[in-house]
XYZ file of C-alpha atoms in Angstrom:
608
model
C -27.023 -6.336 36.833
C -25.847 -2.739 36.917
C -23.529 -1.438 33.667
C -21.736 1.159 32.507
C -24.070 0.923 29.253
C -27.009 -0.846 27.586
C -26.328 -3.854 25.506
C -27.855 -2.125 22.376
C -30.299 -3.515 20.403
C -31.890 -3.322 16.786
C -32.819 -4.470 13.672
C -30.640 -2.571 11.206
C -27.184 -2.788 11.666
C -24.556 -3.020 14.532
C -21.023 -1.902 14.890
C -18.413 -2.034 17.725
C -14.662 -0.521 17.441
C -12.513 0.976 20.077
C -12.844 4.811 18.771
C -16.348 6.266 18.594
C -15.388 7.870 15.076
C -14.392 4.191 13.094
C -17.691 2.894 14.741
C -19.990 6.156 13.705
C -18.164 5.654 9.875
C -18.434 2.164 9.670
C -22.244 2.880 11.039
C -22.717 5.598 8.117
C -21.466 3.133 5.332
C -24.269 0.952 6.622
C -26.982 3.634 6.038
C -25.771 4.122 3.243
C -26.927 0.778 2.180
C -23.627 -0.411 2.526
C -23.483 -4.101 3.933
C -20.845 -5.077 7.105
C -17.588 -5.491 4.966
C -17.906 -2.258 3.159
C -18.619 -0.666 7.003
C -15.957 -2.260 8.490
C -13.142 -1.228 5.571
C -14.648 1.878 6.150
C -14.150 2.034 10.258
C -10.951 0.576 9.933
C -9.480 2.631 7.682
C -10.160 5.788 10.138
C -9.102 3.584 12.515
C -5.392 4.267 11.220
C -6.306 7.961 11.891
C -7.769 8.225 14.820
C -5.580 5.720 16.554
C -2.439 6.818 14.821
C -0.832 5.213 18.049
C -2.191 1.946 18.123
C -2.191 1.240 14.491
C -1.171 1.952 10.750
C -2.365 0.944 6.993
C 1.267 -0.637 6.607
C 0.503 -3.234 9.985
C -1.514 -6.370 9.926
C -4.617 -7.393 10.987
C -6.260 -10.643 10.961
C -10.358 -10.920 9.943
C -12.412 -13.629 10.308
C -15.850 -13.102 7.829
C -19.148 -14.500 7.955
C -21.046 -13.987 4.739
C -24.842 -14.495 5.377
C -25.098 -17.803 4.521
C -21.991 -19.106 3.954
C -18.511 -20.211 5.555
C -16.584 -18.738 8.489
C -13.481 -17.744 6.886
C -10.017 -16.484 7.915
C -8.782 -13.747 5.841
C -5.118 -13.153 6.676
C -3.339 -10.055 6.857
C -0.059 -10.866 8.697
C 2.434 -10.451 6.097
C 5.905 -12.734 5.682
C 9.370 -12.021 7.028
C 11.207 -10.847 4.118
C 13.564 -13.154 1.865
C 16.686 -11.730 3.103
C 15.356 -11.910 7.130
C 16.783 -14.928 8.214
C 18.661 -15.527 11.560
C 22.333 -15.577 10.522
C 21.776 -11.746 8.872
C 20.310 -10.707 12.495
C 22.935 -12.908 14.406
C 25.541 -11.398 11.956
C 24.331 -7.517 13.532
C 25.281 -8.965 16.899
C 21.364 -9.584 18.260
C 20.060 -12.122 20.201
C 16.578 -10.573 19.830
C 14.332 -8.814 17.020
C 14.448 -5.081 17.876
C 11.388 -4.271 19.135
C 11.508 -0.968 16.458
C 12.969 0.210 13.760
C 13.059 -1.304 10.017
C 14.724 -4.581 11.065
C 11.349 -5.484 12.915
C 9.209 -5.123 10.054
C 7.365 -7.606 8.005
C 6.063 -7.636 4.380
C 3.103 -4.845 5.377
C -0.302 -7.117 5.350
C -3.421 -4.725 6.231
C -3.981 -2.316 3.146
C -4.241 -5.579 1.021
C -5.930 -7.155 3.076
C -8.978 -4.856 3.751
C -8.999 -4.163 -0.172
C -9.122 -8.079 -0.900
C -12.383 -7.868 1.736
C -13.762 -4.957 -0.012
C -13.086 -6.398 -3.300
C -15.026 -10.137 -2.859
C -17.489 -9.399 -0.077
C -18.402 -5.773 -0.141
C -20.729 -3.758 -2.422
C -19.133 -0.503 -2.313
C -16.302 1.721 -4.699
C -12.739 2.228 -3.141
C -13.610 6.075 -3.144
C -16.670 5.805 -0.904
C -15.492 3.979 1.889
C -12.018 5.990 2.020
C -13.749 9.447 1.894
C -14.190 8.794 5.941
C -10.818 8.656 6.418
C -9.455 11.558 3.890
C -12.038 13.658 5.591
C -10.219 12.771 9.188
C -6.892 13.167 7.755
C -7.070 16.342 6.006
C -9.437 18.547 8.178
C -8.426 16.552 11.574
C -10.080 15.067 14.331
C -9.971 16.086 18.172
C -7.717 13.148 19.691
C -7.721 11.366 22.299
C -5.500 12.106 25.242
C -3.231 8.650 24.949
C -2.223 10.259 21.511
C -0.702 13.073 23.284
C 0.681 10.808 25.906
C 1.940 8.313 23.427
C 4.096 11.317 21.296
C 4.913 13.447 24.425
C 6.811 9.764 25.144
C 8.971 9.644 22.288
C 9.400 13.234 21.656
C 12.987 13.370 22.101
C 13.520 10.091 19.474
C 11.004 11.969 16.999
C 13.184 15.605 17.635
C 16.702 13.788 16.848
C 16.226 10.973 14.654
C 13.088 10.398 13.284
C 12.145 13.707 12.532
C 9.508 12.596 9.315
C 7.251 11.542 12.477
C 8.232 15.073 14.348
C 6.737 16.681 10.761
C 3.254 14.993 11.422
C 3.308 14.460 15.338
C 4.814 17.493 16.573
C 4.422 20.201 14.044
C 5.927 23.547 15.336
C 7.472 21.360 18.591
C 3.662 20.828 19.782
C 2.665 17.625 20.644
C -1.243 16.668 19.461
C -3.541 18.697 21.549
C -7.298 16.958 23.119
C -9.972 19.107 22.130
C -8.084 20.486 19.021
C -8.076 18.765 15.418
C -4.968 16.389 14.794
C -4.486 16.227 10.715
C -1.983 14.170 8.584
C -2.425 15.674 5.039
C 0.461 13.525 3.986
C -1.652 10.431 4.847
C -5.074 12.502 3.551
C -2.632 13.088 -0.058
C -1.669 9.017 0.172
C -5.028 8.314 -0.198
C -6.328 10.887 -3.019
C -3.135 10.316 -5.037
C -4.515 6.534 -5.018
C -8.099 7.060 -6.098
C -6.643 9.301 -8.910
C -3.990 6.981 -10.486
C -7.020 4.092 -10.399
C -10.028 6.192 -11.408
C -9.459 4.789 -14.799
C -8.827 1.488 -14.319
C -12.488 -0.100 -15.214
C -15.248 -1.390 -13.039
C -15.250 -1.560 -8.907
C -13.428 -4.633 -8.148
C -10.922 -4.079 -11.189
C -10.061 -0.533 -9.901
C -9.663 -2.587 -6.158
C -7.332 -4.423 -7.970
C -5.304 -1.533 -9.296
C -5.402 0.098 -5.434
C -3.670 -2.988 -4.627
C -1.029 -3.036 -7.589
C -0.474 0.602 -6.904
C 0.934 -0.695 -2.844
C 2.931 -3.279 -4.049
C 4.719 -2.040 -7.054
C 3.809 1.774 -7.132
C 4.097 4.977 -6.027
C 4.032 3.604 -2.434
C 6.085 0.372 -2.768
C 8.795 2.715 -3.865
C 8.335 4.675 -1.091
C 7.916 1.793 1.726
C 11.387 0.862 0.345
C 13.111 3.621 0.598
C 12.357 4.159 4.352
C 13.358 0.155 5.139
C 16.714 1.320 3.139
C 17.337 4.091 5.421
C 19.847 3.520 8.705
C 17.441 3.931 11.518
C 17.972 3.894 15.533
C 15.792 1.151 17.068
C 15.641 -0.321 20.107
C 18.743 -2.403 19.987
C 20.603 1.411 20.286
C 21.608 0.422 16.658
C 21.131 2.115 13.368
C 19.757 -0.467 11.088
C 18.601 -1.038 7.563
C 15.554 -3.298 6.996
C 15.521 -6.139 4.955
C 12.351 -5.688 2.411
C 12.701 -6.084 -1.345
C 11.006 -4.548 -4.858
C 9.987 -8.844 -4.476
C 8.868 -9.178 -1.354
C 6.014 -6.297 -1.544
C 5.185 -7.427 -5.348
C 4.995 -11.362 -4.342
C 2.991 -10.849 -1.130
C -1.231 -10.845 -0.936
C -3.625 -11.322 2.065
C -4.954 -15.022 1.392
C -8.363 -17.115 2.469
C -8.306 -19.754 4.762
C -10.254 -22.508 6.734
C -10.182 -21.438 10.972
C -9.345 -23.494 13.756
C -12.381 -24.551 15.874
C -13.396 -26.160 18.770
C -17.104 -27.123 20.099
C -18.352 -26.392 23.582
C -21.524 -26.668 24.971
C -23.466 -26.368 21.973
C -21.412 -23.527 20.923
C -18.497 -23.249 18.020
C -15.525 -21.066 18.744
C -14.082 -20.084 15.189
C -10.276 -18.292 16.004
C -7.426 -17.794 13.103
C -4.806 -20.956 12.880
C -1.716 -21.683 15.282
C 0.342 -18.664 13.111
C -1.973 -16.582 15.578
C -2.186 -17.139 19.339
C -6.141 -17.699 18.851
C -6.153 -21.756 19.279
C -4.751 -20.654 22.728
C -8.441 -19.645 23.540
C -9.774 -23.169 21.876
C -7.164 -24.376 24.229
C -8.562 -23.206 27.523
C -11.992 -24.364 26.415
C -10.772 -27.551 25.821
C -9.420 -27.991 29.150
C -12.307 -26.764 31.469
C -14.061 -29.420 33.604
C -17.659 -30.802 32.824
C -18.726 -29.183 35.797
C -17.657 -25.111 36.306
C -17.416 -23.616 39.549
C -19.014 -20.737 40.515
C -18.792 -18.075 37.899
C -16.313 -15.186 39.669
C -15.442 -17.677 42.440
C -11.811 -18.251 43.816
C -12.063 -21.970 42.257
C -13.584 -20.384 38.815
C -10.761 -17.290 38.558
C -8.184 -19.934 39.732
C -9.144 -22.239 37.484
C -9.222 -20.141 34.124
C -5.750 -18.431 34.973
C -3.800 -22.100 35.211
C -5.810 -23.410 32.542
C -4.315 -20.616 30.804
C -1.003 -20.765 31.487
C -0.852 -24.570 30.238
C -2.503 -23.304 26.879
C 0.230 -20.528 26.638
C 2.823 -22.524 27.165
C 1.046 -25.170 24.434
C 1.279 -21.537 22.195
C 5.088 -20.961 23.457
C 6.164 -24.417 22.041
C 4.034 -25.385 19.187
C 2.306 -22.639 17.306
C 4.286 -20.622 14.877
C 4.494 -20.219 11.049
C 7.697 -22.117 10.562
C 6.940 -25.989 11.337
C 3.713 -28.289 11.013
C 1.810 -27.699 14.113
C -0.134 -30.433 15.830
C -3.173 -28.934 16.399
C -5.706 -31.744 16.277
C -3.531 -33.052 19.308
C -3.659 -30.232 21.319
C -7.829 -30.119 21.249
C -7.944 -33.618 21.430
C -9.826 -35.137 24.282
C -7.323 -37.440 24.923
C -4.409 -34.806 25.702
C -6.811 -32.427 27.631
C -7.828 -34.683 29.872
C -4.194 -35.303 30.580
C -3.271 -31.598 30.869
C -6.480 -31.189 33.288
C -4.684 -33.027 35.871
C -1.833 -30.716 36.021
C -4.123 -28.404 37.449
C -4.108 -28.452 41.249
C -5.323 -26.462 43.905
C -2.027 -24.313 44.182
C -0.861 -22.129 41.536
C 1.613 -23.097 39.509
C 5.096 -20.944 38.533
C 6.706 -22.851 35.916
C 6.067 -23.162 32.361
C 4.765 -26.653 31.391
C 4.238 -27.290 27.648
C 2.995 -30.524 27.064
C 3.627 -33.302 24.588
C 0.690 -33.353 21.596
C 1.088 -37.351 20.160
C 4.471 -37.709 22.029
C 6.736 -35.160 20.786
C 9.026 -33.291 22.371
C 7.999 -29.505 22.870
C 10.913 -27.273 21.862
C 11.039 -24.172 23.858
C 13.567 -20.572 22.989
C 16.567 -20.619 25.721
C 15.031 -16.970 26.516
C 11.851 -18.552 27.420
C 12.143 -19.152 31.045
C 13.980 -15.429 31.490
C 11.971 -13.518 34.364
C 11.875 -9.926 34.632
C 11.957 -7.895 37.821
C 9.514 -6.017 39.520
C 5.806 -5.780 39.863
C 3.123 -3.626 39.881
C -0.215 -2.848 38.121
C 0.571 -3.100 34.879
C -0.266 -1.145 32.063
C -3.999 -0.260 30.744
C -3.289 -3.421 28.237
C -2.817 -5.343 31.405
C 0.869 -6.079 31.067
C 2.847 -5.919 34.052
C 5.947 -3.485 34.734
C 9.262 -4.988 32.662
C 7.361 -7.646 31.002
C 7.861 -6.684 28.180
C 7.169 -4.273 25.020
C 4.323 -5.159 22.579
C 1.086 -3.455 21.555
C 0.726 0.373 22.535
C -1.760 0.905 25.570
C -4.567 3.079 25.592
C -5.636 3.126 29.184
C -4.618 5.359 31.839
C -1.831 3.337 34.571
C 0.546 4.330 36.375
C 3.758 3.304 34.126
C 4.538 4.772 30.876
C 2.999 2.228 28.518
C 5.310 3.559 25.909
C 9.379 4.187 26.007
C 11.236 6.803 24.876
C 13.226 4.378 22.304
C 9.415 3.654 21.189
C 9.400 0.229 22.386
C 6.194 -0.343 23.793
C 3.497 -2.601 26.273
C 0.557 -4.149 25.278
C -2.467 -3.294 22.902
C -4.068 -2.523 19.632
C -7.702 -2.017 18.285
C -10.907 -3.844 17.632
C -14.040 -3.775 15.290
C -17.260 -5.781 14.904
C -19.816 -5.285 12.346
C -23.000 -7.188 11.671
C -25.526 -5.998 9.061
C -29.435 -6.792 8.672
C -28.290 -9.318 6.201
C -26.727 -11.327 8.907
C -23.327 -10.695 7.395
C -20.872 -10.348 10.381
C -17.046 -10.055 10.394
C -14.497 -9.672 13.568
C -11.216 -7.481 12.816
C -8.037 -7.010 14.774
C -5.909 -4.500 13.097
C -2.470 -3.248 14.569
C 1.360 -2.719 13.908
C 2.777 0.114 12.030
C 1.963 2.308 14.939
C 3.740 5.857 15.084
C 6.095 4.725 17.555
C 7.293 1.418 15.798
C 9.204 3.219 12.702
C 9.941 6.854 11.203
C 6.623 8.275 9.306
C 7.711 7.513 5.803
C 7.836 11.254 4.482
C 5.930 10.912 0.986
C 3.148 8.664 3.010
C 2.152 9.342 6.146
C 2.436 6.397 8.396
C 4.819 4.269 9.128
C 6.449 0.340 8.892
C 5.399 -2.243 11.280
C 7.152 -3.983 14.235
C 6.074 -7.945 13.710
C 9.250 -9.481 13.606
C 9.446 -8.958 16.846
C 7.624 -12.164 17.798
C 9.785 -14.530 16.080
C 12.855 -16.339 17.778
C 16.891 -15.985 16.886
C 17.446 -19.411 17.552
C 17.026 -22.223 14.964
C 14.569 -25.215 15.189
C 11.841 -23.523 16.739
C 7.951 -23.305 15.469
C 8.449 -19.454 15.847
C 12.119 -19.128 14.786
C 12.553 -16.000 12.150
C 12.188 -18.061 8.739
C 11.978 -15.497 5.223
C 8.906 -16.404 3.562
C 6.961 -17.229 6.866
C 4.349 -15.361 9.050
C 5.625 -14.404 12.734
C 3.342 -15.672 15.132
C 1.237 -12.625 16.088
C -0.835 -12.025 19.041
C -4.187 -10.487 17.044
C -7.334 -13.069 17.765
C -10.454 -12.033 16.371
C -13.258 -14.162 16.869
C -16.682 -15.713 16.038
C -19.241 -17.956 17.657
C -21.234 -20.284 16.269
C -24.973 -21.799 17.555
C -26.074 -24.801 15.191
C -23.996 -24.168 12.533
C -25.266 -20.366 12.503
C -23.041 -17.102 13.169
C -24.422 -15.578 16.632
C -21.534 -13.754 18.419
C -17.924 -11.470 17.057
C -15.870 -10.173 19.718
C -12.562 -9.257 19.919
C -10.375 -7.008 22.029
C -6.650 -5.075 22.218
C -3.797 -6.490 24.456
C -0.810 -8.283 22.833
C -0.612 -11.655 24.895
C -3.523 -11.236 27.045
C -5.897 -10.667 24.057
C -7.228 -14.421 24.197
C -7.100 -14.716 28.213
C -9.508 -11.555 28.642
C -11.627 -12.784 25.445
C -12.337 -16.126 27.334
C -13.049 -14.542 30.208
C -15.500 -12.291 27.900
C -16.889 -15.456 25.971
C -17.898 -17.576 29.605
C -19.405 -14.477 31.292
C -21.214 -14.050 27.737
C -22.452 -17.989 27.734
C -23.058 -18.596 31.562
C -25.478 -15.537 31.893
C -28.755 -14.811 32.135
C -30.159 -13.338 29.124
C -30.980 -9.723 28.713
C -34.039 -8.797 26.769
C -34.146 -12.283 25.083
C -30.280 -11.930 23.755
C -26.968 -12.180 25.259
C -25.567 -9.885 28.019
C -22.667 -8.504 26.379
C -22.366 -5.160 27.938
C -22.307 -7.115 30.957
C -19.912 -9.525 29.882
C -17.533 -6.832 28.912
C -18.171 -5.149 32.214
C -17.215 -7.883 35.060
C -13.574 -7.190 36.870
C -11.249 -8.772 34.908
C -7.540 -10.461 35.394
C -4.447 -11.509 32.922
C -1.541 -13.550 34.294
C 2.125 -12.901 32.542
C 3.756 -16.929 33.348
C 4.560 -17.493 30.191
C 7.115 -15.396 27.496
C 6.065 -12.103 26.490
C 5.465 -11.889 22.505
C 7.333 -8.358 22.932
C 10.461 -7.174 22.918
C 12.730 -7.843 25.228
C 10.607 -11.686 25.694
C 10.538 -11.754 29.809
C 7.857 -13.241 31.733
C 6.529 -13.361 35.722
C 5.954 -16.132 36.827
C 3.121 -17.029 39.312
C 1.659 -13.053 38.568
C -1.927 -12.601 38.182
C -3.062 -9.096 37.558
C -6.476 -8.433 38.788
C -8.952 -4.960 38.754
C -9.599 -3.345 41.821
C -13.411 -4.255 41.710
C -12.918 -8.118 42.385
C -13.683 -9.453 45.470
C -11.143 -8.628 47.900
C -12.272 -12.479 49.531
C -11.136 -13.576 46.029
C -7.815 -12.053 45.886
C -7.277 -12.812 49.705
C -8.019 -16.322 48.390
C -5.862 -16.287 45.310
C -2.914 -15.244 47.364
C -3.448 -18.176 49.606
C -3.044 -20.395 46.446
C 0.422 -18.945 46.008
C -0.777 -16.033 43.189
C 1.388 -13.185 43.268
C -1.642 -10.918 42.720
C -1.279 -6.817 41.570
C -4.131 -5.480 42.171
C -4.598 -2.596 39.322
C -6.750 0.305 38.745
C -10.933 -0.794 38.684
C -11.098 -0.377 35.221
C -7.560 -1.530 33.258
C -8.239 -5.235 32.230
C -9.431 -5.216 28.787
C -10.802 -3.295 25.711
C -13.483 -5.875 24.487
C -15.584 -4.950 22.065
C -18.972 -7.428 20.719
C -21.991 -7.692 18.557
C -24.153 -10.500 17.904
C -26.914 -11.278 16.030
C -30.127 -14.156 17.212
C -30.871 -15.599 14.131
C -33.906 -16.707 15.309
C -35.256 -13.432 15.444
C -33.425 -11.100 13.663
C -32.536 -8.966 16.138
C -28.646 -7.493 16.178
C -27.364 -6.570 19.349
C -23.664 -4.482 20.302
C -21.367 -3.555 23.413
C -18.286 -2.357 23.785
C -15.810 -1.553 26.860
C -15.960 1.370 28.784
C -11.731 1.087 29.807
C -9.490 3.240 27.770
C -12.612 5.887 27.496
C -12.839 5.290 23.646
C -14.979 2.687 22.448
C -18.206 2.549 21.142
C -21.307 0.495 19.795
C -23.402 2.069 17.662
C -26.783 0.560 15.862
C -30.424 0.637 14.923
């Protein structure tokens, strides 16, 4: 079939990210005889500079790793909510809802420490040589994109009267970042050299790792991370608000190792991060497709994924969260599938329909059944007008993807690496975005926004609890063949990230090899579709029910047919659904192969 690209294909090494310069790093660190954790520290750390917009060394990201040879693990870097965030302080500042910015939103920071815990136990490489790419970026610039410009031009007026730190970096002299001319952050560049120099003496690689990481949460940075949560901020309450870190909750916090969910299919294992993600929502789906499939890209086989999906969201909407036991062996059991695969009929369903794992009673937010008006294509993430504010957009759309408060729709960034080693790791980094809190002056980037996703309203598996991880949209993942690490893919979009990864996964599985492997720039390629029936993650929570957002290039038979059903289909622009990126590795042969998305006009497999 025609694509925008060639799968790639090598030998050597293979990296995928949603900005050509993290994937050309990250691909550099591997020539270097670097191995796929050192590349992909490496790649995301100029991530944070190159897609200043989209994320930030003080948000989260979850990673799940693949050592040659060993265990699929989950390394998690979604920090806590702070001791003192707990629901009667927020109810006390007369919310009903987490701002969507501003200090109150932010959680203990989780990505720094957890890309240095990576580096530290599975990569080969000193701090200073897989930071360099990243000084280099920050300190002599880089040309940016044109969704930078967008993104700043957006807030301007916020950055100009209140959070003028970010007006230093973003709009230096009044002008907003420029395409075609270099975008710098020395602040950020003088972060990360002040760093190396306070550990240079602080013994071998993984003890002066170690001292990187002390330095974040007790140093010269903690301090400073403090004093911007201290400082009255407006968010997007209209309030001015203090945040609620602590010297204790940066000094007791570490990214941690854990076991993932999975779930077998057709001779294939689907590795995601546990129910404090949304990624057992895509375990979910699996679980409740039919023996038989329709037609792949048929009417039946679109209608069927998008109400599969909205039971499995509304399965995420009631049970998965941080703050209670969830009953996850229930909700891939057999036994409950099979009863949720009857709910699905030949009409489309418009109400939200959580189901009962082992006989409880699901417990749903009184906010989760709010609508939200209007229509529309929705943004380059895919979300559609009013649903909501979550993970900045890259993508051009119609509609502002960001406000001028800062609150903002729908995405984030990716990056795959596998190495000749078979090592191979899946990364979703995000939060602490330039539009989610002031630039902290003596840094260079900003807090994060995850707080966001947690509920004001006791008793809940997602209610705001100190000491527990808000249920975050990032869903990395990895496939499995016979016990064996084959396939990590991943993409940007808030809620839709594990609808448009299924979607990638099936057309992945159900096609016809190319050159002996699978066809994952094709995959990434086919139209693609989101629904929003079920609670935005975002700030300010609404949902659509019955929507189904679909790309111009799907059959206009199977849209005609959709709407039949009872879909309220938007048809968006061709290219808008998605930012997928993939690489994958036969073991078998040897022979590594990478894709990534053409939408968004930014990302980029590289490889030998």
């Amino acid at each position: 079939m025609f694509t925008t690209r060639p799968t790639l294909q090598g030998t050597f090494g293979m990296v995928s990210s949603t900005h050509w310069l993290a994937s050309q790093s990250a691909m550099a660190v591997l020539e270097d005889g670097g191995n796929a954790f050192d590349a992909a520290v490496a790649g995301a750390f100029v991530l944070h500079v190159v897609e200043p917009h989209l994320n930030g060394p003080a948000g989260e990201v979850p990673i799940l790793l693949a050592p040659a040879g060993g265990e699929v693990q989950v390394l998690c870097g979604q920090g806590v909510a702070p001791a003192g965030a707990t629901v009667a302080h927020y109810r006390g500042l007369g919310l009903d809802l987490v701002p969507g910015t501003g200090p109150l939103a932010a959680a203990v920071p989780g990505a720094f420490d957890a890309w240095l815990l990576l580096l530290r136990d599975h990569g080969t490489k000193p701090l200073d040589e897989v930071l360099k790419y990243a000084i280099g970026y920050a300190e002599h610039g880089h040309p940016p994109v044109e969704n930078v410009t967008a993104t700043v031009e957006s807030v301007r007026e916020l950055f100009e009267t209140e959070w003028t730190s970010s007006a230093e970096v973003y709009l230096p002299g009044g002008q907003a970042p420029r395409p075609g001319e270099p975008l710098r952050n020395p602040v950020l560049a003088a972060t990360w050299k002040r760093l190396l120099a306070e550990t240079a003496g602080a013994g071998d690689r993984e003890a002066r790792i170690d001292a990187a990481r002390a330095v974040w949460r007790t140093g010269f940075i903690a301090e400073a991370l403090l004093r911007q949560s201290r400082r009255p901020t407006l968010n997007s309450s209209g309030s001015r608000n203090t945040g609620t870190l602590t010297e204790a909750d940066l000094a007791d916090w570490t990214a941690s190792y854990e076991a993932p969910a999975t779930y077998d299919w057709n001779g294939w294992t689907l590795c995601k991060a546990g129910p404090w993600s949304q990624g057992p929502a895509l375990l979910q789906q699996l679980a409740l497709l039919p023996a038989d499939l329709p037609q792949y890209g048929s009417a039946d086989y679109v209608h069927l994924l998008i109400e599969g999906c909205k039971l499995a969201m509304a399965d995420r909407e009631a049970w998965y969260g941080d703050a209670d036991e969830v009953p996850l062996a229930e909700l891939l059991s057999a036994e409950y599938n099979t009863g949720r695969r009857e709910l699905i009929g030949a009409e489309a369903s418009w109400e939200l329909r959580p189901g009962s794992p082992g006989g409880r009673t699901p417990r749903l937010p009184k906010l989760a059944h709010a609508r939200v008006p209007g229509g529309g294509a929705g943004s380059g993430a895919g979300v559609g007008v009013g649903v909501g504010v979550g993970e900045p957009t890259v993508a051009m759309a119609a509609e502002p993807s960001v406000s001028a408060d800062g609150t903002t729709r729908g995405d984030t960034c990716h990056l795959d690496v596998v190495d000749r080693w078979g090592n191979m790791i899946a990364a979703t980094p995000s939060g602490g975005w330039l539009q989610s809190n002031p630039v902290v002056p003596e840094l260079g980037f900003p807090l994060g926004t995850r707080l966001q996703m947690t509920w004001l309203e006791e008793g809940l598996s997602n209610t705001l609890t100190p000491g527990r991880r808000p249920r975050t949209t990032l869903s990395p993942s990895l496939a499995l063949r016979d016990g064996v690490p084959v396939l990590a893919f991943g993409t940007p979009g808030g809620d839709q990230q594990d609808q448009w990864q299924t979607h990638f996964f099936l057309a992945a599985a159900l096609s016809a090899p190319v050159r002996g492997g699978l066809d994952l720039q094709g995959a990434i390629d086919a139209p693609n579709w989101h629904n929003d029936g079920f609670p935005s993650s975002f700030y300010p929570r609404g949902r659509r029910p019955g929507s189904v957002t679909v790309e111009s290039r799907m059959p206009e038979e199977v849209v005609a047919e959709l709407r039949r059903r009872g879909h309220d289909v938007t048809v968006g622009p061709a290219w808008s659904e998605g930012r997928l990126c993939a690489v994958a590795r036969d073991p078998a042969t040897g022979v590594l192969s990478g894709a990534a998305n053409p939408r968004g006009m930014q990302g980029y497999a590289v490889g030998r």
